[in-house]
Coordinates of C-alpha atoms in Angstrom, one line a residue:
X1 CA -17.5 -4.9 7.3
X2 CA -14.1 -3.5 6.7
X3 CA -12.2 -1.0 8.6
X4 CA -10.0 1.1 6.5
X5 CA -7.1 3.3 7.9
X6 CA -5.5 5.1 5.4
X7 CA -4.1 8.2 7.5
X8 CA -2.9 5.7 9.7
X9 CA -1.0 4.4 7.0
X10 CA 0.2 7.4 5.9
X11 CA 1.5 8.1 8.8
X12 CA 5.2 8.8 9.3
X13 CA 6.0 7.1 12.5
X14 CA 4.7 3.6 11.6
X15 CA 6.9 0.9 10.6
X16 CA 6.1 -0.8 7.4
X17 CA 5.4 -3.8 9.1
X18 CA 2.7 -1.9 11.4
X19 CA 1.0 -1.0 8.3
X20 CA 1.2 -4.5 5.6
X21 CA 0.1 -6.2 8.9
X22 CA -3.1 -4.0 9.9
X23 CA -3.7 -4.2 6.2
X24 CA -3.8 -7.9 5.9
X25 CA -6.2 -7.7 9.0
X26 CA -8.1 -5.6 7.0
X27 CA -8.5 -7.4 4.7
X28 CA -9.2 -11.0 6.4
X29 CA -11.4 -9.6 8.7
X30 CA -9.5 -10.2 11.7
X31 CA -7.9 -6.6 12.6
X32 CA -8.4 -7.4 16.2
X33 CA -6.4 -10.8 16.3
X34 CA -3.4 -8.4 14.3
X35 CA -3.8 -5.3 16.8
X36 CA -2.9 -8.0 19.4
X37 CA -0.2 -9.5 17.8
X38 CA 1.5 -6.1 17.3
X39 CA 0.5 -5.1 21.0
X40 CA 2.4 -7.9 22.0
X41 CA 5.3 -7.5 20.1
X42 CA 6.3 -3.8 21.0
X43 CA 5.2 -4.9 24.0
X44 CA 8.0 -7.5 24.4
X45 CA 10.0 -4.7 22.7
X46 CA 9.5 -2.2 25.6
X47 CA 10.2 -4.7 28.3
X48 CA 13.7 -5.8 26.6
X49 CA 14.7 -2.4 26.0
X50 CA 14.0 -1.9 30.0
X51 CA 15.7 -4.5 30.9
X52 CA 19.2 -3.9 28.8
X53 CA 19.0 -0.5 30.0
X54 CA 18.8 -1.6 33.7
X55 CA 21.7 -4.0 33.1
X56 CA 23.8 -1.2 31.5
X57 CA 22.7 1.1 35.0
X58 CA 23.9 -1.4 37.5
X59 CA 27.7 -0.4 37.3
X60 CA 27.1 3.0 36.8
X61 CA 24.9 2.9 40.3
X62 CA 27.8 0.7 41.8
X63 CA 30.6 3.2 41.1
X64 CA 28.7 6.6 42.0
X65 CA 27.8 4.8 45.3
X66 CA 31.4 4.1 45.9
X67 CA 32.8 7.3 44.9
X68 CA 29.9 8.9 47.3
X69 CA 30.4 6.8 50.1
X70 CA 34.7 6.0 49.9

């Protein structure tokens, strides 16, 4: 049985890679396997952007601290 999605294709938001890969699962009949894949990946995504954001905080933190306490 295949699964089609075409509003979710036509959908502005989506990167083109979001959509040639949920097509190919589509196709092959393994959607699931790709939805996981991409889950994963933005996943990853998420946590990286976090993480550079944190490390970009850190002296900002540091010198309102010292300004506030000194």
């Amino acid at each position: 049985m295949v699964i089609r999605f075409p509003w979710f294709l036509r959908q502005q938001g989506n990167s083109k890679m979001v959509s040639q890969m949920m097509s190919i699962g589509e196709k092959t009949g393994k959607l699931d396997i790709i939805l996981k894949r991409i889950s994963d990946f933005y996943g990853r995504e998420i946590d990286n952007i976090v993480a550079n954001l944190m490390t970009l905080m850190e002296p900002i933190i540091m010198v309102v601290i010292g300004i506030g306490v000194g």
